[in-house]
């Protein structure tokens, strides 16, 4: 083997640059820096980032909001230019199908259009908004095919149909002529994937592709991507904040924090022996299903606090949450609660169908107890919460709060009820008035309900309320002086804390937390969950914790009720339900949760299909409500007439 | 894309360059401010529609360009001493546009129609005193009146008393206003939306007239557009010409301006029944306090003359008053003090909300403030002003203190310049005596003047009335508007008469 | 769709009935006595009474309303108080000029507005955007009265290219439609720009780019098709407004349209004409709304299938 010295040198350099990855790299990002225009000059959102992706490899980029992981993915596509960002340094070397290597970071990379969607494809987080509402599914997939493969309309349509089949969409031919709004989120994400893969790209970038989906659907999509990857041999960059998903899909992991890569390594190593303090902190905050196996009571997250890349001291063992006063009468009792919505159509608004959102739901919440209401989109868990709160009229059934039948209350009593039951919504952005100071938002319920906080002698009501606001802010981990600021000055987690402070203002007995931590980053989520538990311990609060996240539910709840199609299919102590699920749906729900442990990765690549069924029923088609049968102490499960029919 | 817009626009416009107006020699276009309401003069109360119908219809009498009464379809007349019976000799060999001959029967048909209250014609009052029309022979007709009325010929000269073809009246009935058929110099062609077209009447009874083939009367409400039409020769005559736009016409060699006194009196009526205006000294003081020359300059840019008596000089029997209310603040203050208002007083003045009226009111307000009279000016929309003046049944209930207004006596006679406005029996809502002015001498004179057709007697009566009114000063006499119009120099024989009407019988285009 | 249309059309009648009550009420609440105004400035009390009887204004209000409604049902709105012509004729001869002018103005204004709006939106922050929006703002701020006279002075008086005013040939349309459309074009440009920018931020536009759709198609296909949905509503709204006749433009250019007729009739308290005209405007608005809804549904599949 004789080579010229120059060629040898080139090969050596080549070998060096490739040494980052296990195989010859498909994509090699070197020293990438991206800046956005800020109020005081450009702000670097990604700094000096390097990583590579080999064909057939899945690299997960993990990090929380603002870590720069999405900007990285947009930079590779050069879509960041349209989002107001600018690549200010580094190279993005990509070897296309033609074998030529290009620098995608080069300023002249406008010609990238030809590669986008062809060599590199992308799937986004928001399946609900990522498809163009005015074009049919078929047209949207065929468009990419026609652009890149030069097929005519008819051939492109045939190809689109083939892709839909590939992503296991039932009745793909019918779907071609449908519009996006007629599809569920999971279906839309499949269409997105079909579209992305239609030109057989060598690199797929999936930016949080399953975050907005229910767990069972998430599991389906993750498997689908893996299956197609194996089939097509493409490299995948998987952007996510969910360590469970990482453990499920990644070969290698790049951890990003504040725009920089802080750690990189094979997935097993990252999970087994994280090096960087941030990675450690991140992993400590991840709710892991099964973390409390063998535990009866909820336990707070053992939190590592990371600040300026230094890990805090290992936390003391978190206390268990033994707050339930079992001997006391239930605080909230719901009996045979049914809530239905009419679907009206036509000019005279004639009744066409009904949404059976909640069907004969019964449960009780004891003082100091957290009852979790779990289930997937449309199962009726939020409607249940809203009905209890009086935001939605019940069709039938009884709700007793503190021994009083709330349905018989006059408006005065209703107001009093609202003072004692508070609601925390999922979206802290939307639930705070942007034009009111935080202090006013917190004080507002006290003013509305004419609630008089305990006042020091000689203190005016105004002063007393101000003092109370300060106290509440301190309790939720903020500072009293924050009262004068406006919501936009706070981060998402801080805003949710403000919402909690507001909910606490009138000293409620029950808080209905509707997906209250779903929108938060994991570390923030863990902090807020711990805060809720602290408050429960201190004040004896009861929670109705509405969530789709089984791992969080495991942490927080004393008892769990699983809802499906408006009915409770299983209810019981958390440990019993999680360790010994009796209903098929509960089991399926648990199985779908990604486990944040690459060692326990699902190797079963059989594709899951199926949609969450709709609770809309024709008039007169009343659903059968299966009776709950005791299967253990305080543990009940619905026995359906046909086994496993759900 | 913006870069394509300009060439596109230019291209569009260039394509239109061939669109220059091209008129045949004898086509006349007149630009008018408003729409014609109807062409049945018996049912018209606006000067503009009167002018329009005067192109096609004629009465027994008419006015010449100087507002002098002239016979048209009547050749001569006789009247009894008590002015209750008039006999007219009619012109022969006159034919309506539809071929119907003009004769006494035709006159009777039109007059009886107008006089009959059941027909609900707006000009019924012109012949309200008519008791009977008698056809003596084909060309002689006698009108018998229920009460003496000395100004009948003036009333018959009013456009409202013009004669329709009896056949047309029968054919069109209520729609006669869209199908006018008369004996005038032009025949009706069409009237659509804002444009009336008439054409030459070849069988017109005046030899050699008319000289124009087609006349188009077009409503062009916007002053600037109207002037532009004149400048581009799309119109050969436009009126009115707002004083502030005179300059635009002046500079053009092909155009000329018509500037002549009108019969439109401008005044402020003061409620003589209410304090402080019940004292003549106060009313005189206010007259002295206003600089009439400045008024003409400020409000009409100089295109106005003095109102030197209770009626404008162009009306019949006008007498210039020897002692004028010349601008004299000292005298005004003295009179006010004498009347017990040394420091002036406060009052409200209302009037129409047009720019010109508002300017006029503000001028009066400013002038009177010099003698301590503080006015609140209230501009009112036409309908509202009418309601305010006419909604009053009893004089005591009147809320009027001062009204800025004007009057155009369309018959051209002193009677219609005085009786509706200053007769003690003409308080609103009957007539227009907004000043609630009542003086026995004046009332007697007005009643005498109308009770005879004897010119000398009438002249004496109206001299007495004018003298007394001037002394009592129920109004602030502000001025007489000039008529302003723009006209092509090629247009001759076209007259803008003092009553605001147009005469185009003799019109010609060089 | 057909069923929907029939339903919507059936819904028009009760709406018109309610409007008729309001119109009648408002018109009769206007201060000022029409009999007095019709009779003229120098009419005597007797004349006024004659006119009042002639117009039927001496009758109780409900009788007048009943008669109005009865006539209206037969498509007959009585006679104009002022000209004594049938109102249908009075309005009929004014409708087409206004309609044609509106259509011409709307067509150019919508096209120009769309082009300027899209150009501004796609070159956001650059000079093209600034020029486009300055033009748009001045288009809105420009008094059409002044613009009209300016154009007359330039194109008719100075250059002699176009007739100053009037109605008839296509040359007569140029200046009025430019003047009338300018404000619309400006509004459309601004509206298109903001709708476009909003849509351009949508995830699906990013998807289109990620698919490799060329920039031109991203703009004209993916973005504009979606931006058209709000734009259609805007066009309908503007069209409805213009159909009422632009008083200013019709006055400046002596256009024999509905706007001028309305001013004249209000000044004159010509009840019958005002009533009929406002009813006509309402009907136009309803019909345009219906059309907009149909177009909206055609443009927006979410509406189409629900």
PDB file of N, CA and C in Angstrom, chain C residues 102-142:
ATOM      1  N   UNK C 102     -67.504  50.556  -7.611  1.00  0.00           N
ATOM      2  CA  UNK C 102     -67.002  49.784  -6.482  1.00  0.00           C
ATOM      3  C   UNK C 102     -66.224  48.567  -6.959  1.00  0.00           C
ATOM      4  N   UNK C 103     -66.774  47.883  -7.948  1.00  0.00           N
ATOM      5  CA  UNK C 103     -66.097  46.686  -8.431  1.00  0.00           C
ATOM      6  C   UNK C 103     -64.730  47.044  -8.997  1.00  0.00           C
ATOM      7  N   UNK C 104     -64.708  48.077  -9.849  1.00  0.00           N
ATOM      8  CA  UNK C 104     -63.423  48.467 -10.446  1.00  0.00           C
ATOM      9  C   UNK C 104     -62.426  48.843  -9.358  1.00  0.00           C
ATOM     10  N   UNK C 105     -62.889  49.656  -8.418  1.00  0.00           N
ATOM     11  CA  UNK C 105     -61.984  50.103  -7.359  1.00  0.00           C
ATOM     12  C   UNK C 105     -61.505  48.927  -6.521  1.00  0.00           C
ATOM     13  N   UNK C 106     -62.434  48.026  -6.201  1.00  0.00           N
ATOM     14  CA  UNK C 106     -62.057  46.895  -5.349  1.00  0.00           C
ATOM     15  C   UNK C 106     -61.057  45.983  -6.044  1.00  0.00           C
ATOM     16  N   UNK C 107     -61.260  45.778  -7.329  1.00  0.00           N
ATOM     17  CA  UNK C 107     -60.378  44.851  -8.034  1.00  0.00           C
ATOM     18  C   UNK C 107     -58.949  45.379  -8.023  1.00  0.00           C
ATOM     19  N   UNK C 108     -58.772  46.616  -8.426  1.00  0.00           N
ATOM     20  CA  UNK C 108     -57.383  47.097  -8.481  1.00  0.00           C
ATOM     21  C   UNK C 108     -56.823  47.247  -7.081  1.00  0.00           C
ATOM     22  N   UNK C 109     -57.674  47.701  -6.166  1.00  0.00           N
ATOM     23  CA  UNK C 109     -57.162  47.945  -4.816  1.00  0.00           C
ATOM     24  C   UNK C 109     -56.761  46.639  -4.140  1.00  0.00           C
ATOM     25  N   UNK C 110     -57.562  45.604  -4.358  1.00  0.00           N
ATOM     26  CA  UNK C 110     -57.237  44.332  -3.729  1.00  0.00           C
ATOM     27  C   UNK C 110     -55.945  43.770  -4.304  1.00  0.00           C
ATOM     28  N   UNK C 111     -55.834  43.813  -5.639  1.00  0.00           N
ATOM     29  CA  UNK C 111     -54.621  43.291  -6.250  1.00  0.00           C
ATOM     30  C   UNK C 111     -53.399  44.085  -5.792  1.00  0.00           C
ATOM     31  N   UNK C 112     -53.503  45.412  -5.865  1.00  0.00           N
ATOM     32  CA  UNK C 112     -52.366  46.239  -5.470  1.00  0.00           C
ATOM     33  C   UNK C 112     -52.054  46.023  -3.998  1.00  0.00           C
ATOM     34  N   UNK C 113     -53.108  45.982  -3.181  1.00  0.00           N
ATOM     35  CA  UNK C 113     -52.888  45.805  -1.746  1.00  0.00           C
ATOM     36  C   UNK C 113     -52.191  44.484  -1.463  1.00  0.00           C
ATOM     37  N   UNK C 114     -52.640  43.440  -2.155  1.00  0.00           N
ATOM     38  CA  UNK C 114     -52.028  42.126  -1.947  1.00  0.00           C
ATOM     39  C   UNK C 114     -50.548  42.157  -2.318  1.00  0.00           C
ATOM     40  N   UNK C 115     -50.264  42.719  -3.504  1.00  0.00           N
ATOM     41  CA  UNK C 115     -48.883  42.731  -3.973  1.00  0.00           C
ATOM     42  C   UNK C 115     -47.998  43.530  -3.023  1.00  0.00           C
ATOM     43  N   UNK C 116     -48.457  44.715  -2.670  1.00  0.00           N
ATOM     44  CA  UNK C 116     -47.642  45.548  -1.779  1.00  0.00           C
ATOM     45  C   UNK C 116     -47.486  44.865  -0.426  1.00  0.00           C
ATOM     46  N   UNK C 117     -48.602  44.315   0.068  1.00  0.00           N
ATOM     47  CA  UNK C 117     -48.552  43.660   1.376  1.00  0.00           C
ATOM     48  C   UNK C 117     -47.580  42.497   1.389  1.00  0.00           C
ATOM     49  N   UNK C 118     -47.653  41.656   0.362  1.00  0.00           N
ATOM     50  CA  UNK C 118     -46.763  40.500   0.316  1.00  0.00           C
ATOM     51  C   UNK C 118     -45.318  40.962   0.142  1.00  0.00           C
ATOM     52  N   UNK C 119     -45.131  41.953  -0.742  1.00  0.00           N
ATOM     53  CA  UNK C 119     -43.770  42.444  -0.960  1.00  0.00           C
ATOM     54  C   UNK C 119     -43.199  42.976   0.351  1.00  0.00           C
ATOM     55  N   UNK C 120     -44.011  43.731   1.082  1.00  0.00           N
ATOM     56  CA  UNK C 120     -43.533  44.289   2.350  1.00  0.00           C
ATOM     57  C   UNK C 120     -43.231  43.183   3.352  1.00  0.00           C
ATOM     58  N   UNK C 121     -44.144  42.205   3.408  1.00  0.00           N
ATOM     59  CA  UNK C 121     -43.989  41.164   4.420  1.00  0.00           C
ATOM     60  C   UNK C 121     -42.752  40.316   4.147  1.00  0.00           C
ATOM     61  N   UNK C 122     -42.502  40.021   2.857  1.00  0.00           N
ATOM     62  CA  UNK C 122     -41.379  39.144   2.570  1.00  0.00           C
ATOM     63  C   UNK C 122     -40.055  39.895   2.652  1.00  0.00           C
ATOM     64  N   UNK C 123     -40.122  41.228   2.562  1.00  0.00           N
ATOM     65  CA  UNK C 123     -38.892  42.001   2.708  1.00  0.00           C
ATOM     66  C   UNK C 123     -38.987  42.821   3.988  1.00  0.00           C
ATOM     67  N   UNK C 124     -39.494  42.191   4.996  1.00  0.00           N
ATOM     68  CA  UNK C 124     -39.766  42.870   6.245  1.00  0.00           C
ATOM     69  C   UNK C 124     -38.511  43.549   6.791  1.00  0.00           C
ATOM     70  N   UNK C 125     -38.690  44.839   7.136  1.00  0.00           N
ATOM     71  CA  UNK C 125     -37.589  45.560   7.734  1.00  0.00           C
ATOM     72  C   UNK C 125     -36.633  46.141   6.713  1.00  0.00           C
ATOM     73  N   UNK C 126     -36.786  45.745   5.445  1.00  0.00           N
ATOM     74  CA  UNK C 126     -35.897  46.312   4.433  1.00  0.00           C
ATOM     75  C   UNK C 126     -36.574  47.517   3.796  1.00  0.00           C
ATOM     76  N   UNK C 127     -35.845  48.153   2.870  1.00  0.00           N
ATOM     77  CA  UNK C 127     -36.398  49.400   2.340  1.00  0.00           C
ATOM     78  C   UNK C 127     -37.716  49.199   1.604  1.00  0.00           C
ATOM     79  N   UNK C 128     -37.860  48.033   0.937  1.00  0.00           N
ATOM     80  CA  UNK C 128     -39.111  47.798   0.211  1.00  0.00           C
ATOM     81  C   UNK C 128     -40.301  47.818   1.175  1.00  0.00           C
ATOM     82  N   UNK C 129     -40.082  47.258   2.330  1.00  0.00           N
ATOM     83  CA  UNK C 129     -41.120  47.233   3.358  1.00  0.00           C
ATOM     84  C   UNK C 129     -41.453  48.658   3.787  1.00  0.00           C
ATOM     85  N   UNK C 130     -40.407  49.430   4.055  1.00  0.00           N
ATOM     86  CA  UNK C 130     -40.637  50.794   4.532  1.00  0.00           C
ATOM     87  C   UNK C 130     -41.379  51.620   3.486  1.00  0.00           C
ATOM     88  N   UNK C 131     -40.926  51.504   2.222  1.00  0.00           N
ATOM     89  CA  UNK C 131     -41.605  52.254   1.161  1.00  0.00           C
ATOM     90  C   UNK C 131     -43.061  51.808   1.072  1.00  0.00           C
ATOM     91  N   UNK C 132     -43.261  50.486   1.047  1.00  0.00           N
ATOM     92  CA  UNK C 132     -44.624  49.966   0.933  1.00  0.00           C
ATOM     93  C   UNK C 132     -45.525  50.486   2.035  1.00  0.00           C
ATOM     94  N   UNK C 133     -44.998  50.481   3.244  1.00  0.00           N
ATOM     95  CA  UNK C 133     -45.864  50.876   4.359  1.00  0.00           C
ATOM     96  C   UNK C 133     -46.052  52.393   4.425  1.00  0.00           C
ATOM     97  N   UNK C 134     -45.036  53.147   3.992  1.00  0.00           N
ATOM     98  CA  UNK C 134     -45.236  54.599   3.926  1.00  0.00           C
ATOM     99  C   UNK C 134     -46.335  54.902   2.917  1.00  0.00           C
ATOM    100  N   UNK C 135     -46.277  54.214   1.781  1.00  0.00           N
ATOM    101  CA  UNK C 135     -47.327  54.402   0.780  1.00  0.00           C
ATOM    102  C   UNK C 135     -48.684  54.022   1.375  1.00  0.00           C
ATOM    103  N   UNK C 136     -48.697  52.906   2.099  1.00  0.00           N
ATOM    104  CA  UNK C 136     -49.968  52.443   2.669  1.00  0.00           C
ATOM    105  C   UNK C 136     -50.499  53.424   3.696  1.00  0.00           C
ATOM    106  N   UNK C 137     -49.623  53.894   4.560  1.00  0.00           N
ATOM    107  CA  UNK C 137     -50.087  54.824   5.600  1.00  0.00           C
ATOM    108  C   UNK C 137     -50.586  56.107   4.953  1.00  0.00           C
ATOM    109  N   UNK C 138     -49.837  56.589   3.949  1.00  0.00           N
ATOM    110  CA  UNK C 138     -50.321  57.824   3.323  1.00  0.00           C
ATOM    111  C   UNK C 138     -51.612  57.554   2.577  1.00  0.00           C
ATOM    112  N   UNK C 139     -51.756  56.331   2.047  1.00  0.00           N
ATOM    113  CA  UNK C 139     -53.010  55.991   1.372  1.00  0.00           C
ATOM    114  C   UNK C 139     -54.191  56.084   2.316  1.00  0.00           C
ATOM    115  N   UNK C 140     -53.955  55.681   3.554  1.00  0.00           N
ATOM    116  CA  UNK C 140     -55.035  55.755   4.537  1.00  0.00           C
ATOM    117  C   UNK C 140     -55.230  57.198   4.985  1.00  0.00           C
ATOM    118  N   UNK C 141     -54.096  57.888   5.143  1.00  0.00           N
ATOM    119  CA  UNK C 141     -54.174  59.236   5.695  1.00  0.00           C
ATOM    120  C   UNK C 141     -54.595  60.273   4.648  1.00  0.00           C
ATOM    121  N   UNK C 142     -54.329  59.964   3.373  1.00  0.00           N
ATOM    122  CA  UNK C 142     -54.679  60.890   2.290  1.00  0.00           C
ATOM    123  C   UNK C 142     -56.163  61.173   2.311  1.00  0.00           C
TER     124      UNK C 142
END
